[in-house]
Tab-separated table of C-alpha atoms in Angstrom:
chain	number	residue	atom	x	y	z
V	8	UNK	CA	34.254	4.598	15.887
V	9	UNK	CA	35.797	1.348	14.677
V	10	UNK	CA	36.613	1.136	10.959
V	11	UNK	CA	39.042	-1.757	10.633
V	12	UNK	CA	39.253	-5.284	12.066
V	13	UNK	CA	42.837	-6.314	12.528
V	14	UNK	CA	45.518	-7.391	14.951
V	15	UNK	CA	48.982	-5.929	15.064
V	16	UNK	CA	52.114	-8.096	15.072
V	17	UNK	CA	51.592	-8.902	18.741
V	18	UNK	CA	47.972	-9.981	18.328
V	19	UNK	CA	46.621	-6.732	19.823
V	20	UNK	CA	43.816	-4.886	18.069
V	21	UNK	CA	44.854	-1.212	18.061
V	22	UNK	CA	41.223	-0.176	17.521
V	23	UNK	CA	40.344	-1.853	20.843
V	24	UNK	CA	43.082	0.152	22.568
V	25	UNK	CA	41.740	3.385	21.032
V	26	UNK	CA	38.244	2.426	22.174
V	27	UNK	CA	39.495	1.825	25.706
V	28	UNK	CA	41.271	5.208	25.730
V	29	UNK	CA	38.119	7.004	24.536
V	30	UNK	CA	36.044	5.198	27.183
V	31	UNK	CA	38.438	6.374	29.933
V	32	UNK	CA	38.198	9.972	28.673
V	33	UNK	CA	34.394	9.759	28.857
V	34	UNK	CA	34.603	8.398	32.415
V	35	UNK	CA	36.915	11.212	33.540
V	36	UNK	CA	34.722	13.892	31.901
V	37	UNK	CA	31.526	12.131	33.038
V	38	UNK	CA	29.899	12.021	29.610
V	39	UNK	CA	28.164	9.054	27.908
V	40	UNK	CA	30.212	6.718	25.739
V	41	UNK	CA	28.824	5.296	22.475
V	42	UNK	CA	30.553	2.923	20.108
V	43	UNK	CA	29.783	2.426	16.410
V	44	UNK	CA	31.305	0.057	13.866
V	45	UNK	CA	31.775	1.074	10.235
V	46	UNK	CA	34.013	-1.835	9.239
V	47	UNK	CA	31.750	-2.788	6.304
V	48	UNK	CA	31.278	0.807	5.092
V	49	UNK	CA	35.021	1.472	5.382
V	50	UNK	CA	35.805	-1.623	3.332
V	51	UNK	CA	33.295	-0.660	0.621
V	52	UNK	CA	33.915	3.093	0.399
V	53	UNK	CA	37.544	3.555	1.466
V	54	UNK	CA	39.570	0.351	1.213
V	55	UNK	CA	38.088	-0.837	-2.102
V	56	UNK	CA	38.851	2.613	-3.588
V	57	UNK	CA	42.386	2.358	-2.126
V	58	UNK	CA	42.998	-0.977	-3.914
V	59	UNK	CA	41.392	0.211	-7.177
V	60	UNK	CA	43.635	3.275	-7.229
V	61	UNK	CA	46.779	1.226	-6.652
V	62	UNK	CA	45.750	-1.201	-9.385
V	63	UNK	CA	45.549	1.775	-11.786
V	64	UNK	CA	49.058	2.802	-10.747
V	65	UNK	CA	47.893	5.799	-8.710
V	66	UNK	CA	48.709	6.571	-5.058
V	67	UNK	CA	45.493	7.195	-3.090
V	68	UNK	CA	44.878	9.195	0.077
V	69	UNK	CA	42.546	7.066	2.256
V	70	UNK	CA	42.438	9.715	5.035
V	71	UNK	CA	40.647	12.225	2.797
V	72	UNK	CA	38.246	9.533	1.519
V	73	UNK	CA	37.561	8.293	5.072
V	74	UNK	CA	36.638	11.802	6.256
V	75	UNK	CA	34.324	12.216	3.264
V	76	UNK	CA	32.476	8.873	3.456
V	77	UNK	CA	32.846	7.674	7.047
V	78	UNK	CA	33.578	10.364	9.639
V	79	UNK	CA	31.591	13.206	8.059
V	80	UNK	CA	28.862	11.011	6.587
V	81	UNK	CA	28.129	7.702	8.416
V	82	UNK	CA	29.371	8.886	11.815
V	83	UNK	CA	27.989	12.405	11.337
V	84	UNK	CA	24.461	11.160	10.504
V	85	UNK	CA	24.550	8.650	13.369
V	86	UNK	CA	25.398	11.432	15.834
V	87	UNK	CA	22.645	13.749	14.570
V	88	UNK	CA	19.908	11.239	13.723
V	89	UNK	CA	20.419	8.405	16.250
V	90	UNK	CA	21.878	10.289	19.215
V	91	UNK	CA	20.030	13.544	18.541
V	92	UNK	CA	23.234	15.581	18.823
V	93	UNK	CA	23.155	19.328	18.108
V	94	UNK	CA	26.551	19.136	16.453
V	95	UNK	CA	29.671	16.998	16.028
V	96	UNK	CA	33.012	18.069	17.544
V	97	UNK	CA	36.246	16.683	16.129
V	98	UNK	CA	39.905	17.016	17.108
V	99	UNK	CA	41.023	18.259	13.694
V	100	UNK	CA	43.125	21.417	13.656
V	101	UNK	CA	40.812	23.489	11.454
V	102	UNK	CA	38.233	26.287	11.707
V	103	UNK	CA	35.053	27.317	9.909
V	104	UNK	CA	33.462	30.712	9.288
V	105	UNK	CA	30.686	29.885	11.806
V	106	UNK	CA	30.889	30.641	15.526
V	107	UNK	CA	30.056	27.650	17.759
V	108	UNK	CA	26.757	29.274	18.747
V	109	UNK	CA	25.751	29.564	15.085
V	110	UNK	CA	26.526	25.855	14.622
V	111	UNK	CA	24.255	24.925	17.549
V	112	UNK	CA	21.437	27.022	16.070
V	113	UNK	CA	21.527	25.101	12.762
V	114	UNK	CA	19.399	22.354	14.294
V	115	UNK	CA	16.475	24.777	14.550
V	116	UNK	CA	16.797	26.414	11.128
V	117	UNK	CA	14.172	25.090	8.741
V	118	UNK	CA	15.779	24.342	5.399
V	119	UNK	CA	13.693	24.622	2.244
V	120	UNK	CA	13.270	21.581	0.026
V	121	UNK	CA	13.486	21.385	-3.753
V	122	UNK	CA	13.648	24.526	-5.834
V	123	UNK	CA	14.768	27.021	-3.181
V	124	UNK	CA	17.318	24.782	-1.514
V	125	UNK	CA	20.153	26.023	-3.753
V	126	UNK	CA	19.462	29.671	-2.910
V	127	UNK	CA	19.416	28.805	0.781
V	128	UNK	CA	22.754	26.988	0.473
V	129	UNK	CA	24.408	29.941	-1.308
V	130	UNK	CA	23.145	32.462	1.261
V	131	UNK	CA	24.169	30.364	4.283
V	132	UNK	CA	27.521	29.162	3.017
V	133	UNK	CA	30.147	27.863	5.480
V	134	UNK	CA	33.827	28.360	4.698
V	135	UNK	CA	36.569	25.975	5.810
V	136	UNK	CA	39.498	27.955	7.264
V	137	UNK	CA	43.030	26.995	8.232
V	138	UNK	CA	43.858	26.479	11.913
V	139	UNK	CA	45.682	29.084	13.992
V	140	UNK	CA	48.555	26.591	14.341
V	141	UNK	CA	49.520	26.540	10.661
V	142	UNK	CA	51.995	23.668	11.086
V	143	UNK	CA	49.299	21.394	12.559
V	144	UNK	CA	46.567	22.618	10.168
V	145	UNK	CA	44.478	19.674	8.877
V	146	UNK	CA	42.155	21.358	6.373
V	147	UNK	CA	43.997	19.266	3.747
V	148	UNK	CA	42.243	16.146	5.106
V	149	UNK	CA	38.851	17.911	5.243
V	150	UNK	CA	38.911	19.217	1.674
V	151	UNK	CA	36.208	16.788	0.442
V	152	UNK	CA	33.749	17.334	3.336
V	153	UNK	CA	30.209	18.526	2.474
V	154	UNK	CA	28.545	21.838	3.371
V	155	UNK	CA	25.896	19.950	5.364
V	156	UNK	CA	28.519	18.357	7.595
V	157	UNK	CA	30.582	21.539	8.055
V	158	UNK	CA	27.459	23.474	9.053
V	159	UNK	CA	26.935	21.145	12.033
V	160	UNK	CA	30.589	20.600	13.067
V	161	UNK	CA	32.727	22.441	15.596
V	162	UNK	CA	36.513	22.329	15.739
V	163	UNK	CA	37.489	23.187	19.337
V	164	UNK	CA	41.236	22.919	18.559
V	165	UNK	CA	41.076	25.300	15.589
V	166	UNK	CA	42.328	28.324	17.494
V	167	UNK	CA	44.816	26.472	19.731
V	168	UNK	CA	48.365	25.184	19.431
V	169	UNK	CA	49.209	21.532	20.053
V	170	UNK	CA	51.259	22.435	23.144
V	171	UNK	CA	48.342	24.331	24.654
V	172	UNK	CA	45.985	21.401	23.965
V	173	UNK	CA	48.413	19.076	25.790
V	174	UNK	CA	48.426	21.476	28.732
V	175	UNK	CA	44.599	21.395	28.906
V	176	UNK	CA	44.635	17.576	28.708
V	177	UNK	CA	47.154	17.363	31.564
V	178	UNK	CA	45.081	19.734	33.716
V	179	UNK	CA	42.051	17.478	33.138
V	180	UNK	CA	43.852	14.261	34.165
V	181	UNK	CA	43.921	12.818	30.640
V	182	UNK	CA	47.509	11.556	31.013
V	183	UNK	CA	46.777	8.212	29.340
V	184	UNK	CA	46.106	9.921	25.992
V	185	UNK	CA	48.948	12.406	26.390
V	186	UNK	CA	51.395	9.502	26.299
V	187	UNK	CA	50.017	8.148	22.988
V	188	UNK	CA	52.234	8.483	19.931
V	189	UNK	CA	50.824	10.545	17.067
V	190	UNK	CA	49.198	8.320	14.460
V	191	UNK	CA	51.104	8.534	11.204
V	192	UNK	CA	50.780	6.612	7.967
V	193	UNK	CA	47.879	4.464	6.832
V	194	UNK	CA	45.891	3.148	9.786
V	195	UNK	CA	45.089	-0.267	8.323
V	196	UNK	CA	48.684	-0.968	7.267
V	197	UNK	CA	50.132	-0.024	10.660
V	198	UNK	CA	53.765	-1.047	11.117
V	199	UNK	CA	53.608	-3.806	8.539
V	200	UNK	CA	55.744	-3.846	5.416
V	201	UNK	CA	53.653	-2.041	2.793
V	202	UNK	CA	54.687	-4.273	-0.118
V	203	UNK	CA	53.750	-7.442	1.793
V	204	UNK	CA	50.441	-5.882	2.803
V	205	UNK	CA	49.357	-4.770	-0.669
V	206	UNK	CA	50.414	-8.054	-2.311
V	207	UNK	CA	47.916	-9.861	-0.076
V	208	UNK	CA	45.214	-8.128	-2.144
V	209	UNK	CA	46.728	-7.461	-5.587
V	210	UNK	CA	48.437	-9.901	-7.962
V	211	UNK	CA	52.187	-9.351	-8.410
V	212	UNK	CA	53.084	-7.925	-11.842
V	213	UNK	CA	56.852	-8.341	-12.240
V	214	UNK	CA	58.592	-5.671	-14.282
V	215	UNK	CA	61.906	-3.865	-14.754
V	216	UNK	CA	63.584	-0.849	-13.174
V	217	UNK	CA	64.897	1.277	-16.065
V	218	UNK	CA	67.181	4.318	-15.893
V	219	UNK	CA	65.444	7.411	-17.294
V	220	UNK	CA	68.839	8.695	-18.426
V	221	UNK	CA	70.067	5.862	-20.691
V	222	UNK	CA	67.232	3.267	-20.678
V	223	UNK	CA	69.556	0.742	-19.032
V	224	UNK	CA	67.795	-2.059	-17.084
V	225	UNK	CA	68.933	-1.830	-13.444
V	226	UNK	CA	66.856	-4.563	-11.806
V	227	UNK	CA	63.399	-6.074	-11.353
V	228	UNK	CA	60.374	-5.485	-9.101
V	229	UNK	CA	57.116	-7.258	-8.144
V	230	UNK	CA	54.655	-4.672	-9.430
V	231	UNK	CA	54.753	-1.156	-10.923
V	232	UNK	CA	51.744	-0.219	-8.739
V	233	UNK	CA	53.872	-0.672	-5.592
V	234	UNK	CA	55.830	2.489	-6.395
V	235	UNK	CA	54.979	6.140	-5.958
V	236	UNK	CA	56.579	8.965	-7.937
V	237	UNK	CA	59.423	10.472	-5.927
V	238	UNK	CA	59.975	7.517	-3.598
V	239	UNK	CA	63.308	5.749	-3.276
V	240	UNK	CA	63.355	2.488	-5.219
V	241	UNK	CA	65.139	-0.341	-3.448
V	242	UNK	CA	67.022	-1.980	-6.324
V	243	UNK	CA	68.831	-5.189	-5.455
V	244	UNK	CA	72.603	-4.943	-5.785
V	245	UNK	CA	72.734	-1.144	-6.064
V	246	UNK	CA	74.039	0.798	-3.088
V	247	UNK	CA	73.453	4.335	-4.341
V	248	UNK	CA	69.841	5.598	-4.124
V	249	UNK	CA	67.558	5.740	-7.197
V	250	UNK	CA	64.180	7.486	-7.269
V	251	UNK	CA	60.961	6.714	-9.160
V	252	UNK	CA	60.248	9.305	-11.882
V	253	UNK	CA	57.823	7.522	-14.270
V	254	UNK	CA	55.754	4.344	-14.480
V	255	UNK	CA	54.686	2.452	-17.582
V	256	UNK	CA	51.514	0.493	-16.852
V	257	UNK	CA	51.359	-1.290	-20.208
V	258	UNK	CA	54.825	-2.842	-19.889
V	259	UNK	CA	54.967	-2.768	-16.090
V	260	UNK	CA	58.268	-0.876	-16.058
V	261	UNK	CA	59.342	1.672	-13.444
V	262	UNK	CA	61.676	4.466	-14.614
V	263	UNK	CA	64.189	5.703	-12.051
V	264	UNK	CA	66.693	8.547	-11.744
V	265	UNK	CA	69.897	8.703	-9.688
V	266	UNK	CA	69.154	11.761	-7.511
V	267	UNK	CA	66.340	12.834	-5.209
V	268	UNK	CA	66.294	16.232	-6.967
V	269	UNK	CA	66.696	14.893	-10.531
V	270	UNK	CA	65.020	17.224	-13.077
V	271	UNK	CA	62.863	14.321	-14.389
V	272	UNK	CA	60.969	14.502	-11.073
V	273	UNK	CA	59.752	18.071	-11.551
V	274	UNK	CA	56.464	18.935	-13.284
V	275	UNK	CA	54.216	21.983	-13.364
V	276	UNK	CA	50.972	20.741	-14.954
V	277	UNK	CA	48.202	18.441	-13.770
V	278	UNK	CA	44.556	17.641	-14.402
V	279	UNK	CA	42.088	16.681	-11.668
V	280	UNK	CA	38.776	14.849	-11.667
V	281	UNK	CA	35.615	16.894	-10.946
V	282	UNK	CA	36.565	19.258	-8.117
V	283	UNK	CA	34.672	19.267	-4.821
V	284	UNK	CA	34.290	22.966	-3.973
V	285	UNK	CA	33.464	23.578	-0.315
V	286	UNK	CA	31.751	26.979	-0.279
V	287	UNK	CA	31.080	28.017	-3.871
V	288	UNK	CA	30.467	25.503	-6.641
V	289	UNK	CA	32.727	26.568	-8.388
V	290	UNK	CA	34.150	29.948	-7.191
V	291	UNK	CA	32.516	32.830	-9.071
V	292	UNK	CA	35.887	34.222	-10.244
V	293	UNK	CA	36.679	30.868	-11.875
V	294	UNK	CA	33.254	30.718	-13.576
V	295	UNK	CA	33.526	34.320	-14.780
V	296	UNK	CA	37.119	34.257	-16.061
V	297	UNK	CA	37.501	30.488	-16.656
V	298	UNK	CA	40.809	30.965	-14.800
V	299	UNK	CA	41.767	31.712	-11.209
V	300	UNK	CA	44.967	32.288	-9.276
V	301	UNK	CA	45.271	30.490	-5.936
V	302	UNK	CA	47.647	28.179	-4.023
V	303	UNK	CA	47.724	24.393	-3.748
V	304	UNK	CA	49.371	21.485	-1.968
V	305	UNK	CA	49.064	17.755	-2.628
V	306	UNK	CA	50.369	16.393	0.664
V	307	UNK	CA	49.860	17.456	4.287
V	308	UNK	CA	52.285	20.127	5.574
V	309	UNK	CA	53.666	20.773	2.085
V	310	UNK	CA	54.481	24.459	1.560
V	311	UNK	CA	51.703	26.083	-0.494
V	312	UNK	CA	52.584	26.666	-4.162
V	313	UNK	CA	51.017	29.489	-6.229
V	314	UNK	CA	49.150	28.211	-9.291
V	315	UNK	CA	46.594	29.052	-11.974
V	316	UNK	CA	43.453	26.924	-12.338
V	317	UNK	CA	41.634	26.582	-15.660
V	318	UNK	CA	38.058	25.305	-15.463
V	319	UNK	CA	36.849	22.641	-17.897
V	320	UNK	CA	33.187	22.204	-18.850
V	321	UNK	CA	32.944	18.885	-16.986
V	322	UNK	CA	33.979	20.462	-13.658
V	323	UNK	CA	37.558	19.163	-13.812
V	324	UNK	CA	40.457	21.628	-13.723
V	325	UNK	CA	43.875	22.044	-15.271
V	326	UNK	CA	46.398	23.324	-12.736
V	327	UNK	CA	49.556	25.111	-13.826
V	328	UNK	CA	52.015	25.700	-10.987
V	329	UNK	CA	54.161	28.850	-11.101
V	330	UNK	CA	57.199	26.636	-10.573
V	331	UNK	CA	57.819	22.953	-11.235
V	332	UNK	CA	56.968	20.790	-8.211
V	333	UNK	CA	58.739	17.581	-7.188
V	334	UNK	CA	56.852	14.296	-7.639
V	335	UNK	CA	53.335	15.466	-8.539
V	336	UNK	CA	51.493	12.221	-7.865
V	337	UNK	CA	48.379	10.868	-9.638
V	338	UNK	CA	45.833	9.618	-7.078
V	339	UNK	CA	46.714	12.275	-4.507
V	340	UNK	CA	44.416	15.269	-4.014
V	341	UNK	CA	45.321	18.768	-5.169
V	342	UNK	CA	43.895	20.939	-2.372
V	343	UNK	CA	43.268	24.618	-3.190
V	344	UNK	CA	43.660	27.655	-0.911
V	345	UNK	CA	43.020	31.410	-1.098
V	346	UNK	CA	44.365	33.228	1.950
V	347	UNK	CA	43.423	31.099	4.961
V	348	UNK	CA	40.392	29.566	3.213
V	349	UNK	CA	40.488	25.984	1.943
V	350	UNK	CA	38.437	26.080	-1.283
V	351	UNK	CA	38.171	22.316	-1.877
V	352	UNK	CA	40.087	19.666	-3.779
V	353	UNK	CA	40.241	17.400	-6.811
V	354	UNK	CA	41.984	14.072	-7.274
V	355	UNK	CA	45.019	14.269	-9.573
V	356	UNK	CA	44.302	12.030	-12.565
V	357	UNK	CA	47.125	13.024	-14.896
V	358	UNK	CA	50.358	14.982	-14.729
V	359	UNK	CA	52.274	16.702	-17.491
V	360	UNK	CA	55.744	15.590	-18.607
V	361	UNK	CA	58.830	17.049	-16.953
V	362	UNK	CA	60.958	19.536	-18.895
V	363	UNK	CA	63.685	16.860	-18.754
V	364	UNK	CA	61.644	14.227	-20.628
V	365	UNK	CA	60.418	16.833	-23.121
V	366	UNK	CA	64.012	17.817	-23.885
V	367	UNK	CA	64.940	14.150	-24.308
V	368	UNK	CA	62.132	13.776	-26.820
V	369	UNK	CA	60.144	11.363	-24.642
V	370	UNK	CA	57.379	13.888	-24.321
V	371	UNK	CA	56.576	13.582	-28.035
V	372	UNK	CA	53.080	12.317	-28.851
V	373	UNK	CA	52.612	8.873	-27.371
V	374	UNK	CA	56.071	9.030	-25.780
V	375	UNK	CA	55.127	9.403	-22.142
V	376	UNK	CA	54.755	6.038	-20.432
V	377	UNK	CA	51.116	4.988	-20.403
V	378	UNK	CA	49.316	4.222	-17.175
V	379	UNK	CA	51.623	6.493	-15.191
V	380	UNK	CA	49.075	9.277	-15.201
V	381	UNK	CA	51.452	11.208	-17.466
V	382	UNK	CA	49.977	13.301	-20.234
V	383	UNK	CA	51.480	12.407	-23.601
V	384	UNK	CA	51.882	15.396	-25.859
V	385	UNK	CA	54.333	17.640	-27.608
V	386	UNK	CA	55.031	20.210	-24.956
V	387	UNK	CA	53.249	23.537	-25.117
V	388	UNK	CA	50.248	22.261	-27.107
V	389	UNK	CA	49.098	20.107	-24.177
V	390	UNK	CA	48.699	23.231	-22.053
V	391	UNK	CA	45.132	24.270	-21.385
V	392	UNK	CA	44.282	27.096	-23.780
V	393	UNK	CA	44.657	30.115	-21.521
């Protein structure tokens, strides 16, 4: 599957290298090789969203969006409809509540149309479960995938550890893929400087770096959208590290604090867009009580944090974490868990003020910088009514 047309710094297309590696695997295993291009779909559904989010000052997660729109939609339907596949297998470290045999039988189960479809869906629900190797678990990236796709997908690595998978690969003469480095970061940026990359697509919007502690101007930058809450801000002429704690989209200013664990970085309240629930839409406990205890994370491999969800009428949720979390980031996905089940996720649209800014009086009505995804308010009254 090729999703991006680009050359790296040495004029080599990494997608071509991946294609070559996949072709060699197919040769060794003696299975047919098919290639599909979703460059146009990726641009429209993933990359355009990525740029739109940055322009709004949010920090998107293109991996989650790619799985939703490309891998488990375009690619999934191509495999089933064009190739006539019984199921799709992916290398994600994840599991579902279906045995492989049950997945293969789905092809032959007649699904009702119209009125009774919803009852059928509820009765034959598939749960997304964390992998046996909890460190490698990738349910985070699958938290927006549909029931239809999960019902026809198998995850052969779900019960295995990475080391064991490498052992199997070595025994099957797949040494050329064993030597590959793990792909990290955003595929279409690669090793390029992120600021240079994004400024090829978005207009620079010069602004100031301002200390959250005394409002002193510390330097200038090329665009408030280039910065993510919690990241180190490279400020010309300053040797000690400063970290982004707030962004003001109307003025284009970025507020910074002098420590990576500065209290202005910690928040315990957020609001999502309409949540995508994987198995139950929404969970019955949440519908019944309008509240539900569970755990969440907003980046891969982050330790799960206990929280309380409050359901809004429009399908969005308020999330209150039991403890303040560093750098809650608008644009990222809050992914919900109960036990080893991944319940689904919602994009973080707004975050509450930190206790630090409330104490300083910047959390007063209208005080939180606009466009940062911060929720202006006067402290407790902005809490969802529990």
